[in-house]
mmCIF file of C-alpha atoms and ligand atoms in Angstrom:
data_model
loop_
_atom_site.group_PDB
_atom_site.id
_atom_site.type_symbol
_atom_site.label_atom_id
_atom_site.label_comp_id
_atom_site.label_asym_id
_atom_site.label_seq_id
_atom_site.Cartn_x
_atom_site.Cartn_y
_atom_site.Cartn_z
ATOM 1 C CA MET A 1 -42.600 15.500 28.397
ATOM 2 C CA PRO A 2 -39.191 14.929 29.395
ATOM 3 C CA VAL A 3 -38.751 11.830 26.404
ATOM 4 C CA ASP A 4 -37.344 8.124 27.415
ATOM 5 C CA ARG A 5 -34.214 7.621 26.230
ATOM 6 C CA PRO A 6 -34.291 4.464 24.107
ATOM 7 C CA GLY A 7 -34.052 0.784 25.447
ATOM 8 C CA PRO A 8 -32.014 -1.615 23.830
ATOM 9 C CA ALA A 9 -34.414 -2.966 21.673
ATOM 10 C CA LEU A 10 -35.357 0.387 20.000
ATOM 11 C CA MET A 11 -31.679 0.850 19.935
ATOM 12 C CA GLU A 12 -31.478 -2.104 18.170
ATOM 13 C CA LEU A 13 -34.436 -1.152 15.327
ATOM 14 C CA ILE A 14 -32.166 2.660 14.874
ATOM 15 C CA GLU A 15 -28.928 0.703 13.850
ATOM 16 C CA MET A 16 -31.036 -1.110 11.432
ATOM 17 C CA THR A 17 -32.759 1.471 9.810
ATOM 18 C CA THR A 18 -28.840 3.323 9.787
ATOM 19 C CA GLU A 19 -27.324 -0.155 7.978
ATOM 20 C CA ASP A 20 -30.577 -0.425 5.801
ATOM 21 C CA LYS A 21 -30.454 3.707 4.845
ATOM 22 C CA LEU A 22 -26.194 2.783 4.052
ATOM 23 C CA PHE A 23 -26.957 -0.086 2.465
ATOM 24 C CA GLU A 24 -30.153 1.703 0.154
ATOM 25 C CA ALA A 25 -26.814 4.179 -0.606
ATOM 26 C CA ILE A 26 -25.086 2.145 -2.303
ATOM 27 C CA ASP A 27 -24.369 1.551 -6.661
ATOM 28 C CA ALA A 28 -24.529 -2.614 -6.532
ATOM 29 C CA GLU A 29 -22.792 -1.944 -9.091
ATOM 30 C CA ARG A 30 -20.237 0.651 -8.505
ATOM 31 C CA LEU A 31 -18.620 -1.612 -5.863
ATOM 32 C CA PRO A 32 -15.136 -1.748 -5.220
ATOM 33 C CA ALA A 33 -13.124 -4.808 -7.201
ATOM 34 C CA HIS A 34 -11.084 -5.461 -4.409
ATOM 35 C CA VAL A 35 -11.532 -3.873 -0.993
ATOM 36 C CA ALA A 36 -8.446 -4.638 0.967
ATOM 37 C CA ILE A 37 -8.210 -3.897 5.017
ATOM 38 C CA ILE A 38 -5.944 -3.662 7.713
ATOM 39 C CA MET A 39 -7.144 -4.745 10.528
ATOM 40 C CA ASP A 40 -6.049 -3.042 13.768
ATOM 41 C CA GLY A 41 -7.260 -1.813 16.841
ATOM 42 C CA ASN A 42 -7.164 -5.271 18.721
ATOM 43 C CA GLY A 43 -5.214 -5.101 21.561
ATOM 44 C CA ARG A 44 -6.671 -1.062 22.440
ATOM 45 C CA TRP A 45 -9.758 -2.899 22.644
ATOM 46 C CA ALA A 46 -9.446 -5.092 24.918
ATOM 47 C CA LYS A 47 -7.654 -2.872 26.967
ATOM 48 C CA GLU A 48 -9.879 -0.580 27.409
ATOM 49 C CA ARG A 49 -12.180 -3.618 28.939
ATOM 50 C CA GLY A 50 -9.814 -4.344 30.868
ATOM 51 C CA LEU A 51 -9.706 -7.606 29.885
ATOM 52 C CA PRO A 52 -5.712 -9.100 27.805
ATOM 53 C CA ARG A 53 -4.847 -8.833 24.624
ATOM 54 C CA SER A 54 -5.833 -11.651 24.074
ATOM 55 C CA ALA A 55 -9.556 -10.924 24.201
ATOM 56 C CA GLY A 56 -9.141 -8.913 21.583
ATOM 57 C CA HIS A 57 -7.834 -11.002 18.639
ATOM 58 C CA ARG A 58 -10.819 -13.268 19.829
ATOM 59 C CA GLN A 59 -13.367 -10.450 19.557
ATOM 60 C CA GLY A 60 -11.593 -10.024 16.021
ATOM 61 C CA VAL A 61 -12.015 -13.362 14.514
ATOM 62 C CA GLU A 62 -15.511 -12.620 15.045
ATOM 63 C CA THR A 63 -15.377 -9.452 13.385
ATOM 64 C CA LEU A 64 -13.458 -11.152 10.145
ATOM 65 C CA ARG A 65 -16.096 -13.864 10.030
ATOM 66 C CA GLU A 66 -18.523 -11.158 9.531
ATOM 67 C CA VAL A 67 -16.809 -8.903 7.540
ATOM 68 C CA VAL A 68 -16.233 -11.369 4.882
ATOM 69 C CA ARG A 69 -19.295 -12.833 5.210
ATOM 70 C CA TYR A 70 -21.196 -9.407 4.242
ATOM 71 C CA ALA A 71 -18.655 -7.896 1.802
ATOM 72 C CA SER A 72 -18.995 -12.445 0.300
ATOM 73 C CA SER A 73 -22.413 -11.087 -0.189
ATOM 74 C CA LEU A 74 -22.556 -8.097 -1.894
ATOM 75 C CA GLY A 75 -20.939 -9.279 -4.000
ATOM 76 C CA ILE A 76 -17.043 -7.816 -3.795
ATOM 77 C CA GLY A 77 -14.609 -9.238 -6.149
ATOM 78 C CA VAL A 78 -11.492 -9.565 -3.677
ATOM 79 C CA LEU A 79 -11.451 -8.943 -0.300
ATOM 80 C CA THR A 80 -7.689 -9.105 1.447
ATOM 81 C CA MET A 81 -6.951 -8.902 5.685
ATOM 82 C CA PHE A 82 -3.761 -7.784 6.689
ATOM 83 C CA ALA A 83 -3.522 -10.626 9.209
ATOM 84 C CA PHE A 84 -0.047 -11.115 10.260
ATOM 85 C CA SER A 85 2.945 -8.707 9.681
ATOM 86 C CA THR A 86 6.650 -10.097 8.795
ATOM 87 C CA GLU A 87 7.281 -7.175 11.315
ATOM 88 C CA ASN A 88 4.886 -9.262 13.858
ATOM 89 C CA TRP A 89 7.170 -11.328 14.404
ATOM 90 C CA ARG A 90 8.148 -8.417 16.910
ATOM 91 C CA ARG A 91 5.540 -8.844 19.684
ATOM 92 C CA PRO A 92 5.944 -11.048 22.807
ATOM 93 C CA PRO A 93 6.047 -14.831 22.111
ATOM 94 C CA TRP A 94 3.551 -14.874 24.019
ATOM 95 C CA GLU A 95 1.006 -13.235 22.194
ATOM 96 C CA VAL A 96 3.213 -14.894 18.318
ATOM 97 C CA LYS A 97 1.581 -18.396 19.748
ATOM 98 C CA TYR A 98 -1.687 -16.671 20.288
ATOM 99 C CA LEU A 99 -1.853 -15.087 17.028
ATOM 100 C CA MET A 100 -0.660 -18.145 15.068
ATOM 101 C CA GLY A 101 -3.115 -20.558 16.438
ATOM 102 C CA LEU A 102 -6.378 -18.086 14.767
ATOM 103 C CA PRO A 103 -5.693 -19.340 11.126
ATOM 104 C CA GLN A 104 -6.969 -23.149 12.360
ATOM 105 C CA GLU A 105 -9.573 -21.116 14.473
ATOM 106 C CA TYR A 106 -10.925 -19.296 12.538
ATOM 107 C CA LEU A 107 -10.729 -21.406 8.962
ATOM 108 C CA TYR A 108 -11.739 -24.980 10.361
ATOM 109 C CA SER A 109 -15.041 -22.925 11.831
ATOM 110 C CA GLU A 110 -15.450 -20.843 9.068
ATOM 111 C CA LEU A 111 -14.448 -23.829 6.263
ATOM 112 C CA PRO A 112 -18.372 -25.207 5.537
ATOM 113 C CA GLU A 113 -19.283 -21.640 5.969
ATOM 114 C CA LEU A 114 -17.070 -20.136 2.635
ATOM 115 C CA ILE A 115 -17.940 -23.248 0.464
ATOM 116 C CA LYS A 116 -21.358 -22.433 0.525
ATOM 117 C CA ASN A 117 -20.892 -18.558 0.098
ATOM 118 C CA ASN A 118 -18.217 -19.832 -3.281
ATOM 119 C CA VAL A 119 -15.423 -18.016 -1.327
ATOM 120 C CA ARG A 120 -11.879 -18.800 -2.728
ATOM 121 C CA VAL A 121 -8.938 -18.920 0.222
ATOM 122 C CA ASN A 122 -5.482 -17.682 -1.045
ATOM 123 C CA LEU A 123 -2.542 -16.207 0.714
ATOM 124 C CA LEU A 124 -0.525 -13.861 0.353
ATOM 125 C CA GLY A 125 3.258 -14.236 2.058
ATOM 126 C CA ASP A 126 5.535 -16.886 3.072
ATOM 127 C CA PRO A 127 4.143 -19.959 4.054
ATOM 128 C CA ARG A 128 6.963 -21.465 4.975
ATOM 129 C CA ARG A 129 7.732 -19.648 8.698
ATOM 130 C CA LEU A 130 4.344 -20.336 9.415
ATOM 131 C CA PRO A 131 3.454 -22.669 12.896
ATOM 132 C CA GLY A 132 2.993 -26.442 11.051
ATOM 133 C CA PRO A 133 -0.523 -26.031 12.459
ATOM 134 C CA ALA A 134 -1.209 -22.463 10.817
ATOM 135 C CA ARG A 135 0.222 -24.079 8.220
ATOM 136 C CA GLN A 136 -1.793 -26.345 7.189
ATOM 137 C CA ALA A 137 -5.063 -24.257 8.147
ATOM 138 C CA VAL A 138 -4.898 -22.738 5.766
ATOM 139 C CA GLU A 139 -3.385 -25.215 2.902
ATOM 140 C CA LYS A 140 -6.418 -27.033 3.535
ATOM 141 C CA GLY A 141 -8.639 -23.782 3.482
ATOM 142 C CA ILE A 142 -6.831 -23.123 -0.053
ATOM 143 C CA GLU A 143 -7.584 -26.547 -1.107
ATOM 144 C CA GLU A 144 -10.906 -27.173 0.063
ATOM 145 C CA THR A 145 -12.200 -23.283 -1.340
ATOM 146 C CA ALA A 146 -10.134 -24.751 -5.272
ATOM 147 C CA HIS A 147 -13.254 -24.969 -6.662
ATOM 148 C CA CYS A 148 -14.710 -21.830 -5.986
ATOM 149 C CA SER A 149 -15.605 -18.702 -8.126
ATOM 150 C CA GLY A 150 -17.220 -15.687 -5.639
ATOM 151 C CA MET A 151 -15.321 -13.622 -3.645
ATOM 152 C CA LEU A 152 -11.482 -14.593 -3.587
ATOM 153 C CA LEU A 153 -10.416 -14.152 0.181
ATOM 154 C CA ASN A 154 -6.394 -13.138 0.616
ATOM 155 C CA PHE A 155 -4.831 -13.904 4.357
ATOM 156 C CA ALA A 156 -1.914 -11.751 4.887
ATOM 157 C CA LEU A 157 -0.447 -13.778 6.482
ATOM 158 C CA ASN A 158 4.099 -13.749 7.647
ATOM 159 C CA TYR A 159 3.172 -10.406 4.634
ATOM 160 C CA GLY A 160 5.458 -7.273 4.082
ATOM 161 C CA SER A 161 5.207 -5.543 0.994
ATOM 162 C CA ARG A 162 8.976 -4.589 0.710
ATOM 163 C CA GLN A 163 10.188 -8.366 1.221
ATOM 164 C CA GLU A 164 7.441 -9.138 -1.772
ATOM 165 C CA ILE A 165 8.811 -6.935 -4.280
ATOM 166 C CA ILE A 166 12.802 -8.013 -3.416
ATOM 167 C CA ARG A 167 11.076 -11.502 -3.572
ATOM 168 C CA ALA A 168 9.304 -10.545 -7.184
ATOM 169 C CA VAL A 169 13.025 -8.472 -8.443
ATOM 170 C CA ARG A 170 14.435 -11.925 -7.156
ATOM 171 C CA THR A 171 12.775 -14.465 -9.159
ATOM 172 C CA ILE A 172 12.648 -11.874 -12.640
ATOM 173 C CA GLY A 173 16.695 -12.510 -12.041
ATOM 174 C CA GLU A 174 16.890 -15.691 -11.806
ATOM 175 C CA ASP A 175 13.875 -16.238 -14.578
ATOM 176 C CA LEU A 176 15.643 -13.867 -16.625
ATOM 177 C CA ALA A 177 18.766 -15.798 -16.248
ATOM 178 C CA ASN A 178 17.398 -18.961 -17.236
ATOM 179 C CA GLY A 179 15.107 -18.464 -19.739
ATOM 180 C CA LYS A 180 11.867 -18.261 -18.246
ATOM 181 C CA LEU A 181 11.066 -14.927 -18.766
ATOM 182 C CA THR A 182 11.950 -12.770 -22.419
ATOM 183 C CA SER A 183 9.533 -10.291 -22.909
ATOM 184 C CA ALA A 184 10.408 -6.907 -21.481
ATOM 185 C CA ILE A 185 9.978 -5.519 -17.977
ATOM 186 C CA ASP A 186 6.713 -3.296 -17.545
ATOM 187 C CA GLU A 187 4.612 -2.684 -15.049
ATOM 188 C CA GLU A 188 1.766 -5.897 -16.153
ATOM 189 C CA VAL A 189 5.331 -8.571 -15.480
ATOM 190 C CA PHE A 190 6.579 -7.350 -12.578
ATOM 191 C CA ALA A 191 2.870 -7.027 -10.790
ATOM 192 C CA SER A 192 2.414 -11.088 -12.330
ATOM 193 C CA TYR A 193 5.162 -10.881 -9.626
ATOM 194 C CA LEU A 194 3.958 -10.543 -6.405
ATOM 195 C CA TYR A 195 1.747 -12.421 -4.502
ATOM 196 C CA THR A 196 -1.480 -10.836 -5.914
ATOM 197 C CA ALA A 197 -1.082 -11.786 -9.705
ATOM 198 C CA GLY A 198 -3.957 -12.141 -11.454
ATOM 199 C CA ALA A 199 -6.109 -9.875 -8.765
ATOM 200 C CA PRO A 200 -7.094 -6.433 -9.866
ATOM 201 C CA ASP A 201 -4.703 -3.550 -7.417
ATOM 202 C CA PRO A 202 -7.250 -2.584 -4.758
ATOM 203 C CA ASP A 203 -10.105 -0.164 -4.825
ATOM 204 C CA LEU A 204 -10.610 0.928 -0.765
ATOM 205 C CA LEU A 205 -8.112 0.461 1.227
ATOM 206 C CA ILE A 206 -9.499 0.293 4.878
ATOM 207 C CA ARG A 207 -7.591 1.012 7.920
ATOM 208 C CA THR A 208 -9.201 0.041 11.855
ATOM 209 C CA GLY A 209 -8.140 1.627 14.841
ATOM 210 C CA GLY A 210 -7.663 5.669 13.968
ATOM 211 C CA GLU A 211 -3.536 4.992 12.991
ATOM 212 C CA TYR A 212 -2.745 6.950 9.761
ATOM 213 C CA ARG A 213 0.228 4.884 7.622
ATOM 214 C CA LEU A 214 0.234 1.866 5.359
ATOM 215 C CA SER A 215 2.813 -0.338 8.241
ATOM 216 C CA ASN A 216 3.880 -2.694 4.745
ATOM 217 C CA PHE A 217 0.792 -3.004 3.257
ATOM 218 C CA LEU A 218 0.561 -3.653 -0.723
ATOM 219 C CA LEU A 219 2.574 -0.541 -1.396
ATOM 220 C CA TRP A 220 2.713 -1.450 -5.143
ATOM 221 C CA GLN A 221 -0.338 -2.719 -5.295
ATOM 222 C CA ILE A 222 -2.803 0.310 -3.933
ATOM 223 C CA ALA A 223 -0.978 3.539 -5.718
ATOM 224 C CA TYR A 224 -3.889 4.547 -7.273
ATOM 225 C CA SER A 225 -7.166 2.979 -4.333
ATOM 226 C CA GLU A 226 -8.972 5.442 -2.381
ATOM 227 C CA LEU A 227 -7.875 4.745 1.633
ATOM 228 C CA TRP A 228 -9.936 5.119 4.168
ATOM 229 C CA PHE A 229 -9.340 5.224 8.059
ATOM 230 C CA THR A 230 -11.890 5.250 11.123
ATOM 231 C CA LYS A 231 -10.532 5.203 14.261
ATOM 232 C CA THR A 232 -13.365 2.789 15.020
ATOM 233 C CA TYR A 233 -11.220 -0.610 16.477
ATOM 234 C CA TRP A 234 -11.045 -3.234 14.662
ATOM 235 C CA PRO A 235 -13.195 -5.682 17.674
ATOM 236 C CA ASP A 236 -15.891 -3.054 17.011
ATOM 237 C CA PHE A 237 -16.286 -3.053 13.116
ATOM 238 C CA LYS A 238 -19.003 -3.790 11.746
ATOM 239 C CA CYS A 239 -21.122 -4.040 8.332
ATOM 240 C CA ARG A 240 -22.963 -0.861 8.712
ATOM 241 C CA HIS A 241 -19.033 0.602 9.208
ATOM 242 C CA LEU A 242 -17.997 -1.522 5.618
ATOM 243 C CA LEU A 243 -21.345 -0.126 4.171
ATOM 244 C CA GLN A 244 -20.097 2.737 5.451
ATOM 245 C CA ALA A 245 -16.699 3.012 3.863
ATOM 246 C CA LEU A 246 -18.387 1.616 0.213
ATOM 247 C CA GLY A 247 -20.616 4.502 0.711
ATOM 248 C CA ASP A 248 -17.533 7.281 1.116
ATOM 249 C CA TYR A 249 -15.418 5.367 -2.153
ATOM 250 C CA GLN A 250 -18.433 5.689 -3.980
ATOM 251 C CA ARG A 251 -18.932 9.706 -3.098
ATOM 252 C CA ARG A 252 -15.545 9.997 -4.354
ATOM 253 C CA GLU A 253 -14.307 11.183 -7.945
ATOM 254 C CA ARG A 254 -10.950 8.937 -9.205
ATOM 255 C CA ARG A 255 -8.895 10.249 -11.712
ATOM 256 C CA PHE A 256 -6.042 8.498 -11.891
ATOM 257 C CA GLY A 257 -3.845 10.936 -12.768
ATOM 258 C CA GLN A 258 -6.004 12.573 -15.200
ATOM 259 C CA VAL A 259 -8.093 15.614 -15.123
HETATM 260 C C1 FPP B 1 -3.571 -5.684 15.388
HETATM 261 O O1 FPP B 1 -4.492 -5.126 16.822
HETATM 262 C C2 FPP B 1 -4.130 -7.306 14.768
HETATM 263 C C3 FPP B 1 -3.311 -7.899 14.442
HETATM 264 C C4 FPP B 1 -1.853 -8.082 14.095
HETATM 265 C C5 FPP B 1 -4.565 -9.285 14.456
HETATM 266 C C6 FPP B 1 -5.431 -9.063 13.420
HETATM 267 C C7 FPP B 1 -5.979 -10.231 12.814
HETATM 268 C C8 FPP B 1 -6.958 -11.226 13.360
HETATM 269 C C9 FPP B 1 -8.360 -10.161 13.634
HETATM 270 C C10 FPP B 1 -7.641 -12.237 12.433
HETATM 271 C C11 FPP B 1 -6.476 -13.155 12.009
HETATM 272 C C12 FPP B 1 -7.704 -14.305 11.740
HETATM 273 C C13 FPP B 1 -6.659 -15.028 10.366
HETATM 274 C C14 FPP B 1 -7.889 -16.102 10.012
HETATM 275 C C15 FPP B 1 -5.225 -15.117 10.070
HETATM 276 P P1 FPP B 1 -3.282 -4.979 17.808
HETATM 277 O O2 FPP B 1 -2.924 -6.411 18.044
HETATM 278 O O3 FPP B 1 -2.066 -4.101 16.567
HETATM 279 O O4 FPP B 1 -4.137 -3.434 18.590
HETATM 280 P P2 FPP B 1 -3.148 -2.555 19.395
HETATM 281 O O5 FPP B 1 -2.353 -1.425 18.108
HETATM 282 O O6 FPP B 1 -4.633 -1.766 18.986
HETATM 283 O O7 FPP B 1 -2.010 -3.017 19.247
#
């Protein structure tokens, strides 16, 4: 007898089971301390549905909400999200404006949840070029979660890794000249001048949307990160994809240059 296609309810159950299985395969003791994510594919997600690109970004915010909540519930120490690059200013003005509205849209609605989950918000990037409302939303997010001691949530906004490195070099030069820096410059000292100062380097870097590149993201910090790419567009990225990435990460052998 032919088997009927599973209906939506059954499909949901199957998905849940897959997620449960993925969850069970994760070793809670060996989670990456720092996960960094390049959220890509919003525009293509929208285009495939005949929707404006903004609809992809809007859905992307919902994915962001879910992934942040889930990562914090799993016990990830640091989550870094690439939200807007220094190169993204070259997008059409309407899109830049739209993207610059997202920090306030996300942060104002999500702050109570972030505080409840003990998540501390931080900014990687130069805040001076952000429009006032976006900057104020980020500042409010940082201030109101300053006491939180759970997951550190970094937003890379107006962020470019090369710019970050140049900024570090310049500040080191200034600090050498004014006597603030007297020790020799080694990797540790250099890293303390980056936006990510104090945080461990990412163990795992995830990129959605099917492109295999780093796009000027955390170039210094990802020297030994495990890279995980998926064709899934960011708006379609679900907790099970994160679990899949974590499982793959745990199955890899990290040698840090040793045998
Ligand atoms: C890349 O997709 C995505 C972005 C440039 C923006 C990602 C940001 C968010 C989802 C939310 C940001 C939220 C906060 C709180 C700052 P794309 O437009 O490059 O997609 P495409 O490659 O398919 O065109």
